[in-house]
mmCIF file with all atom_site columns, C-alpha atoms in Angstrom:
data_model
loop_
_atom_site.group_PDB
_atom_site.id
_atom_site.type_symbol
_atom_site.label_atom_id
_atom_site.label_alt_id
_atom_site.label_comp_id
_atom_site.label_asym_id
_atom_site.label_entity_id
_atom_site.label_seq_id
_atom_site.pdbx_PDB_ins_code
_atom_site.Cartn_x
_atom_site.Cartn_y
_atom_site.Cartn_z
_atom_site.occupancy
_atom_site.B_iso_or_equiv
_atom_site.pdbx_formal_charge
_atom_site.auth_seq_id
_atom_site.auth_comp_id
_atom_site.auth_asym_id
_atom_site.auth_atom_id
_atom_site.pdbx_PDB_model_num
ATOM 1   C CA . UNK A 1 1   ? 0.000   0.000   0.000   1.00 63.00 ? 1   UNK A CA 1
ATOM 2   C CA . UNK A 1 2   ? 2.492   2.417   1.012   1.00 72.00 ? 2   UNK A CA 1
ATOM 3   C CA . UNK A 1 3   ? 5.412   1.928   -1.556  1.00 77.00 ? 3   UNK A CA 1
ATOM 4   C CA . UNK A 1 4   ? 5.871   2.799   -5.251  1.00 85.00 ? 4   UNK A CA 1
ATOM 5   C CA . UNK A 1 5   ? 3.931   6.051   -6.915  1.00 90.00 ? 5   UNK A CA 1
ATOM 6   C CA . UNK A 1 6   ? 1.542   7.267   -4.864  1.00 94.00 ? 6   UNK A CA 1
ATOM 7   C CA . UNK A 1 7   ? -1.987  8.142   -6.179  1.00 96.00 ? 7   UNK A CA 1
ATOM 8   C CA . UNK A 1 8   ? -5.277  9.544   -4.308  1.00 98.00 ? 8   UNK A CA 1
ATOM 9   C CA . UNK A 1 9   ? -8.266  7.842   -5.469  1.00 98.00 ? 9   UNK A CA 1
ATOM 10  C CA . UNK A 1 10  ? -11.707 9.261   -4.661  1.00 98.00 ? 10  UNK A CA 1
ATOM 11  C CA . UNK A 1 11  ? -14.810 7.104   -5.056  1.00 98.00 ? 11  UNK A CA 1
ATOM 12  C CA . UNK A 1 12  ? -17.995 9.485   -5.697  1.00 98.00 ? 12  UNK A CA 1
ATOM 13  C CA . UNK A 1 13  ? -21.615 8.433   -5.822  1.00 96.00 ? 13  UNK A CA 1
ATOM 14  C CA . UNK A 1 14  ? -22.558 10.894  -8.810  1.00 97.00 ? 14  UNK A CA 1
ATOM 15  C CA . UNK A 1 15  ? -19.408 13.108  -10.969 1.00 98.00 ? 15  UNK A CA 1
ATOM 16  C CA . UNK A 1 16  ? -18.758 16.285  -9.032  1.00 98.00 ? 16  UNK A CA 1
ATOM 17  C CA . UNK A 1 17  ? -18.612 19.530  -10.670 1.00 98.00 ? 17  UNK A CA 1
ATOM 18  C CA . UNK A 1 18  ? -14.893 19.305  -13.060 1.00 98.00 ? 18  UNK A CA 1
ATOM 19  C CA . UNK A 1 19  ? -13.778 22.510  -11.221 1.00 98.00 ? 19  UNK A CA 1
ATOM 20  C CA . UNK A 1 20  ? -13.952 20.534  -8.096  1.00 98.00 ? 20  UNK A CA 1
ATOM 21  C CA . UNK A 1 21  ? -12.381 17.634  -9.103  1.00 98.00 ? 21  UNK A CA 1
ATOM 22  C CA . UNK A 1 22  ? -9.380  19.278  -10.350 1.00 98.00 ? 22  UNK A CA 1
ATOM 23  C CA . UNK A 1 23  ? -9.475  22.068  -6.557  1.00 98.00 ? 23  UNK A CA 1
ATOM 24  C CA . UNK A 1 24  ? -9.507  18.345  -5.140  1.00 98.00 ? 24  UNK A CA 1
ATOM 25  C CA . UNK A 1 25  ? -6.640  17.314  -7.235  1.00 98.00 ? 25  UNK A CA 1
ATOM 26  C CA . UNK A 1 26  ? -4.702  20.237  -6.066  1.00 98.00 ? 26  UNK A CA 1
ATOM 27  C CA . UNK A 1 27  ? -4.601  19.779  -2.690  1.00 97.00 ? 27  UNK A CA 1
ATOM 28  C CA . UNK A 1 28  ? -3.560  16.428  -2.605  1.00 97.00 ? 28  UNK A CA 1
ATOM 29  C CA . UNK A 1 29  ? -0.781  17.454  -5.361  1.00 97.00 ? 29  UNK A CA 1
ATOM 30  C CA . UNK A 1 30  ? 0.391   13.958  -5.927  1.00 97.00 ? 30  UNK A CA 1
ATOM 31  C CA . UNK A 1 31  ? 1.259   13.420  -9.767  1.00 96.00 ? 31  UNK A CA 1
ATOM 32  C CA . UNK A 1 32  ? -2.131  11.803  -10.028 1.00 98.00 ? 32  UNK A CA 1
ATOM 33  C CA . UNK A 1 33  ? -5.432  11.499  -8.319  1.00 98.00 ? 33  UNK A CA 1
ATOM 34  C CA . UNK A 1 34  ? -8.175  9.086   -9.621  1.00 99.00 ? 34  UNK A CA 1
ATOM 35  C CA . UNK A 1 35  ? -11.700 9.620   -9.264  1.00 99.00 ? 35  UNK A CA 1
ATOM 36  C CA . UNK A 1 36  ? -14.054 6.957   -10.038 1.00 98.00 ? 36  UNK A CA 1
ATOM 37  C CA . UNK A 1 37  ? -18.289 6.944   -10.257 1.00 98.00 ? 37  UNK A CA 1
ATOM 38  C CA . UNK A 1 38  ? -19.659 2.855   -9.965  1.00 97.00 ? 38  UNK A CA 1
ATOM 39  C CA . UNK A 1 39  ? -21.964 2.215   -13.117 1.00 94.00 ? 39  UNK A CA 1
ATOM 40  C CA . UNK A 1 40  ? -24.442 -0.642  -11.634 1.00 88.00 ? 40  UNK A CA 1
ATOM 41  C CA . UNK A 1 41  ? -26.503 -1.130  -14.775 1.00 87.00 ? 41  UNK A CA 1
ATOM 42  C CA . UNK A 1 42  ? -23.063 -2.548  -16.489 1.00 86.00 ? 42  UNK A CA 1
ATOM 43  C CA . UNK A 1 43  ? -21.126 -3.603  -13.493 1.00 87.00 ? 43  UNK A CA 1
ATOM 44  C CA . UNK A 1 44  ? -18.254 -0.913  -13.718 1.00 94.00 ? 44  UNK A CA 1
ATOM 45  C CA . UNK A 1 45  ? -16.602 2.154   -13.067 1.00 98.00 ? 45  UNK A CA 1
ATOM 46  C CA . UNK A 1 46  ? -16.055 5.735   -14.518 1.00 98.00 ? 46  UNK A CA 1
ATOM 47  C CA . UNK A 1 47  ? -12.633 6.468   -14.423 1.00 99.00 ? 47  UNK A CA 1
ATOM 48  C CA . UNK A 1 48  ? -11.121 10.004  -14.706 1.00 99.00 ? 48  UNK A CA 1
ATOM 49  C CA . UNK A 1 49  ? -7.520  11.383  -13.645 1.00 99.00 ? 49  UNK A CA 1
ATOM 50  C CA . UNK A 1 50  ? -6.787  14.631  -12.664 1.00 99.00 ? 50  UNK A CA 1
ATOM 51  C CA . UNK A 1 51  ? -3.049  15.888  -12.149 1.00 98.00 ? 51  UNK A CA 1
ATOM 52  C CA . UNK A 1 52  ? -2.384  19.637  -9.772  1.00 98.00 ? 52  UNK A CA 1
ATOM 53  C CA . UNK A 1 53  ? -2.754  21.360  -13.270 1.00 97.00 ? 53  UNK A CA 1
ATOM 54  C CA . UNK A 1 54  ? -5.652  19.224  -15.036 1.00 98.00 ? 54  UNK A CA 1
ATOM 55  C CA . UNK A 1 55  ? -7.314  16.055  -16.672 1.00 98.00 ? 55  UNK A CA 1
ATOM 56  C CA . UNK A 1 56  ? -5.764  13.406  -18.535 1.00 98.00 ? 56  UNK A CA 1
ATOM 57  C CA . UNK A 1 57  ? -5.836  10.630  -20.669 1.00 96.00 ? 57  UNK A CA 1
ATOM 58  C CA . UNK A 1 58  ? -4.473  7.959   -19.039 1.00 97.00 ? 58  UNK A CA 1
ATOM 59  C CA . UNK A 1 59  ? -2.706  7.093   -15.769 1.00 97.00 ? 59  UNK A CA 1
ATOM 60  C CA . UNK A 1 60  ? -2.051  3.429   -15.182 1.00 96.00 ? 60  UNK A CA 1
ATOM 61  C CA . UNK A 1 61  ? -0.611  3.315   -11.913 1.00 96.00 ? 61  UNK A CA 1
ATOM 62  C CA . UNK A 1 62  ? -3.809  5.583   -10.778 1.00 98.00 ? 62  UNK A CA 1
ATOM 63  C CA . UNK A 1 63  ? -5.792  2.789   -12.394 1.00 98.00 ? 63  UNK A CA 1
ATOM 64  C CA . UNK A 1 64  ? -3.824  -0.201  -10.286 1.00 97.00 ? 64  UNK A CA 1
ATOM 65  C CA . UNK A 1 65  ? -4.397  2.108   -7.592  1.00 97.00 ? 65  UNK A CA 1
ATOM 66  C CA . UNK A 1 66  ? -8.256  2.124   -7.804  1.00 98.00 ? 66  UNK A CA 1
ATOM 67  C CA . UNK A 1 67  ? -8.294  -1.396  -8.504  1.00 97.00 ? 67  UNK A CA 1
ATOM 68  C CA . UNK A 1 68  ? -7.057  -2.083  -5.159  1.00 96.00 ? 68  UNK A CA 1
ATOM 69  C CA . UNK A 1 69  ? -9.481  -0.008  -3.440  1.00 97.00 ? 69  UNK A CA 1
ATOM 70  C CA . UNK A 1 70  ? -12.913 -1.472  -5.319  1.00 97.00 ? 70  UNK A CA 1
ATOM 71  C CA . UNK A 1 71  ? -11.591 -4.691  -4.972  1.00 97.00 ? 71  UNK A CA 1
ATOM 72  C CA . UNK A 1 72  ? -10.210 -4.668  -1.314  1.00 96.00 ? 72  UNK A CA 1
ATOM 73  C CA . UNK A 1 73  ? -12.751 -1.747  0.308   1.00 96.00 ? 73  UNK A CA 1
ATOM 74  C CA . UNK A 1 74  ? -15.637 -1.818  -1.755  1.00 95.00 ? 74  UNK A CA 1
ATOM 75  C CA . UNK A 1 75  ? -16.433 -5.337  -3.758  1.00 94.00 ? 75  UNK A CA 1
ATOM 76  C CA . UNK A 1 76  ? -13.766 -7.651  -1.727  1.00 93.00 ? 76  UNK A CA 1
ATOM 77  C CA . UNK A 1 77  ? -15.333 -10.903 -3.399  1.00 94.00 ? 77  UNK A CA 1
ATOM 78  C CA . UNK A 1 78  ? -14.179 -9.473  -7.014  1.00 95.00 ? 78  UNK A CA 1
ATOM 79  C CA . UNK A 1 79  ? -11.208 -10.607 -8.982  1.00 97.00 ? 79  UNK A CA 1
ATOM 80  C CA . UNK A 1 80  ? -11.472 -7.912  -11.790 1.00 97.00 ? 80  UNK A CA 1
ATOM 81  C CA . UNK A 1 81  ? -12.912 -4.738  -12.086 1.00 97.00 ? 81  UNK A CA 1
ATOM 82  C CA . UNK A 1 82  ? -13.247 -2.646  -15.714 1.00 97.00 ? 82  UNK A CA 1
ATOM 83  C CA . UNK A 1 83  ? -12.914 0.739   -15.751 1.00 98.00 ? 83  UNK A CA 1
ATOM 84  C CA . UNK A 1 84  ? -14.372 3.463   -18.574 1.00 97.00 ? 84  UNK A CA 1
ATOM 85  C CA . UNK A 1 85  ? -11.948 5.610   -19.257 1.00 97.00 ? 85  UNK A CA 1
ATOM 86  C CA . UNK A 1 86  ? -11.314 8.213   -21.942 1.00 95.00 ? 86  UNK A CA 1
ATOM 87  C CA . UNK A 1 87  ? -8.695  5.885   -23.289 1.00 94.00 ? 87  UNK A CA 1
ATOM 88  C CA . UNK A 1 88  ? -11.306 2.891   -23.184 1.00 94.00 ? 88  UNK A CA 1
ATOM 89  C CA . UNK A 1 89  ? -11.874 0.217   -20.968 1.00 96.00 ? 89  UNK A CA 1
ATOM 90  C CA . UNK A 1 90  ? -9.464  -1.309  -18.741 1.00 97.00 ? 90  UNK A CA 1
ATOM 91  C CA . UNK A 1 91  ? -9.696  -3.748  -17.114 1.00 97.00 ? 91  UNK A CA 1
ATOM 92  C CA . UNK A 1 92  ? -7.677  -4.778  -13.546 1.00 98.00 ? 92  UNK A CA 1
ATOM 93  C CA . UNK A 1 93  ? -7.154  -8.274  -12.277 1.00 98.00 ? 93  UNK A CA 1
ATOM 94  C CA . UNK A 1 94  ? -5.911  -9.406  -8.940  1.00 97.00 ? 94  UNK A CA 1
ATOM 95  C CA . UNK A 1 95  ? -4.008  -12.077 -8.899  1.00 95.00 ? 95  UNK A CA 1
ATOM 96  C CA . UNK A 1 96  ? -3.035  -13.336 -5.881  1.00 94.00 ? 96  UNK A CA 1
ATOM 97  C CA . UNK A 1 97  ? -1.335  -10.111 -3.929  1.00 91.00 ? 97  UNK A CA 1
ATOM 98  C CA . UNK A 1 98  ? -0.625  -8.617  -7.210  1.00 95.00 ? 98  UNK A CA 1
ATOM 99  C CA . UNK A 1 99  ? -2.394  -6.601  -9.229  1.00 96.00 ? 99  UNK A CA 1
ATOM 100 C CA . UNK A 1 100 ? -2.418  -6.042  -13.467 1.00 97.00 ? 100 UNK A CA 1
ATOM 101 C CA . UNK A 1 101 ? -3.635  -3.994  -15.823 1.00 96.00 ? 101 UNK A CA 1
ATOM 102 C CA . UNK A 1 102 ? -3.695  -4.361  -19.841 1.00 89.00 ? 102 UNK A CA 1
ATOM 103 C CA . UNK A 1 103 ? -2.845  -0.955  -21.188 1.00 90.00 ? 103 UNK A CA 1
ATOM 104 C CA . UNK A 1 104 ? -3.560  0.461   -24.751 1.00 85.00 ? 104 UNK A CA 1
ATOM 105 C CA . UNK A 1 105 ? -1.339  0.374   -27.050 1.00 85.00 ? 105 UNK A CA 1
ATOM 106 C CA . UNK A 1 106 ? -0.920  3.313   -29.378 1.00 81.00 ? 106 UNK A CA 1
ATOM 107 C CA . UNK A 1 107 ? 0.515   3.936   -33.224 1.00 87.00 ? 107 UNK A CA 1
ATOM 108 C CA . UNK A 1 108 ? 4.007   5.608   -33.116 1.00 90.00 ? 108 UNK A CA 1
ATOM 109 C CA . UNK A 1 109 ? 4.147   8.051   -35.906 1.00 92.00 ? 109 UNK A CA 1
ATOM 110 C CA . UNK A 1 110 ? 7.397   9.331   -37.563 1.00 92.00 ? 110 UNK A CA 1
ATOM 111 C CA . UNK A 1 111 ? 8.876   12.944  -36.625 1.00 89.00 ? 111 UNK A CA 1
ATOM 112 C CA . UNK A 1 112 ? 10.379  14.561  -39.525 1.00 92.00 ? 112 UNK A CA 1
ATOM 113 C CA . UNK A 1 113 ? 13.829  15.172  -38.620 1.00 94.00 ? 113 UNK A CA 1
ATOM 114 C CA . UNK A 1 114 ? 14.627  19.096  -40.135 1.00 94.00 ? 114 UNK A CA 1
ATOM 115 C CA . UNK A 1 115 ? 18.010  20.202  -39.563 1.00 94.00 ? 115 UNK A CA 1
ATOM 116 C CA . UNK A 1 116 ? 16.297  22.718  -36.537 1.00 95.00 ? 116 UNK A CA 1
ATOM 117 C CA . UNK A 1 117 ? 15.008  19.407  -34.841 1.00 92.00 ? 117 UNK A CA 1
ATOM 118 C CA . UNK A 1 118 ? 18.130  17.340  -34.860 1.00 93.00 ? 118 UNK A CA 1
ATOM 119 C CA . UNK A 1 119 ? 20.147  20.636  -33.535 1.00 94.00 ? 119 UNK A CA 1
ATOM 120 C CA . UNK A 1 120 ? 17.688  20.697  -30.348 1.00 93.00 ? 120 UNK A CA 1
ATOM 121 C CA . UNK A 1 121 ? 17.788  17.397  -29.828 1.00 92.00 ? 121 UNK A CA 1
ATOM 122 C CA . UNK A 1 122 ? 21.437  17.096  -30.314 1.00 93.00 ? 122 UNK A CA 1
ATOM 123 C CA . UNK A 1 123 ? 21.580  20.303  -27.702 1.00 95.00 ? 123 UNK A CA 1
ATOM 124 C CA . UNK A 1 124 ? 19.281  18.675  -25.441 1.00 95.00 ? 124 UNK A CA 1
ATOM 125 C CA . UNK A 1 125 ? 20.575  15.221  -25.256 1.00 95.00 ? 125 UNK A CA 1
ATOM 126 C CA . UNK A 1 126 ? 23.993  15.395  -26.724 1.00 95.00 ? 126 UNK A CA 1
ATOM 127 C CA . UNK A 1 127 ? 23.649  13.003  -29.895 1.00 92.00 ? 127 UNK A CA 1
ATOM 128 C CA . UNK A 1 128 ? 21.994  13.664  -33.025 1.00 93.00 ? 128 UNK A CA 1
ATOM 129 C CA . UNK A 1 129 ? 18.906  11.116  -33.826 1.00 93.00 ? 129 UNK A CA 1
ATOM 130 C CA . UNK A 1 130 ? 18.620  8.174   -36.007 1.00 92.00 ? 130 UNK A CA 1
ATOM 131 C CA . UNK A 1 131 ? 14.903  8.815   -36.295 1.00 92.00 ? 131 UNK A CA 1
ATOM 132 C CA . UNK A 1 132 ? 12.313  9.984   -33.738 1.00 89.00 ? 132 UNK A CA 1
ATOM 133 C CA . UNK A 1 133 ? 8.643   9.090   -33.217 1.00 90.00 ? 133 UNK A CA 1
#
């Protein structure tokens, strides 16, 4: 519980108001807080994270993290729980003591490499690229 990347996760009975999500979000200031709404009519959860400075996408230790709360404090007989996210569903399994999550994958997409690009990079990281995506 109390090793790794921290995340707050907040269970809600209806969505609060977005500004008060993300006030919430700020005062816990961890990278991440998670804030889920239980969906009875399909058996699962809204899923939304909020960082100190606003939504995202996707946050998958924020996920783990409110796997092991609906599965440990609020439904301790389930194995699984799926989440609706803005990336999709996803779905958490406990196995054992251990937790997993599947995790979209996404296209990578060349970067053209202009002679600007590779002289920031190069600046940046010290070596010039081979190709970036």
């Amino acid at each position: 519980i109390f090793g790794g990347n921290p995340a707050a996760v907040c269970v809600c009975e209806r969505w609060l108001d977005d500004a008060l999500l993300q006030k919430i979000a700020s005062e816990h200031n961890l990278s991440e807080t998670a804030f889920c709404v239980p969906q009875p009519k399909n058996a699962t959860y809204q899923l939304r994270w909020f960082t100190p400075a606003g939504e995202i996408d996707l946050c998958g230790h924020a996920t783990l993290a409110t796997g092991f709360i609906v599965m440990n404090f609020i439904d301790s007989a389930a194995q699984q729980v799926a989440f609706e996210t803005k990336s999709g569903i996803l779905q958490v399994r406990k196995m054992g003591d251990k937790y997993e999550i599947d995790l979209p994958s996404f296209a990578l997409n060349p970067l053209a490499l202009t002679k600007e690009r590779i002289e920031q990079i190069y600046a940046a990281i010290g070596f010039a690229p081979i190709e970036a995506y």
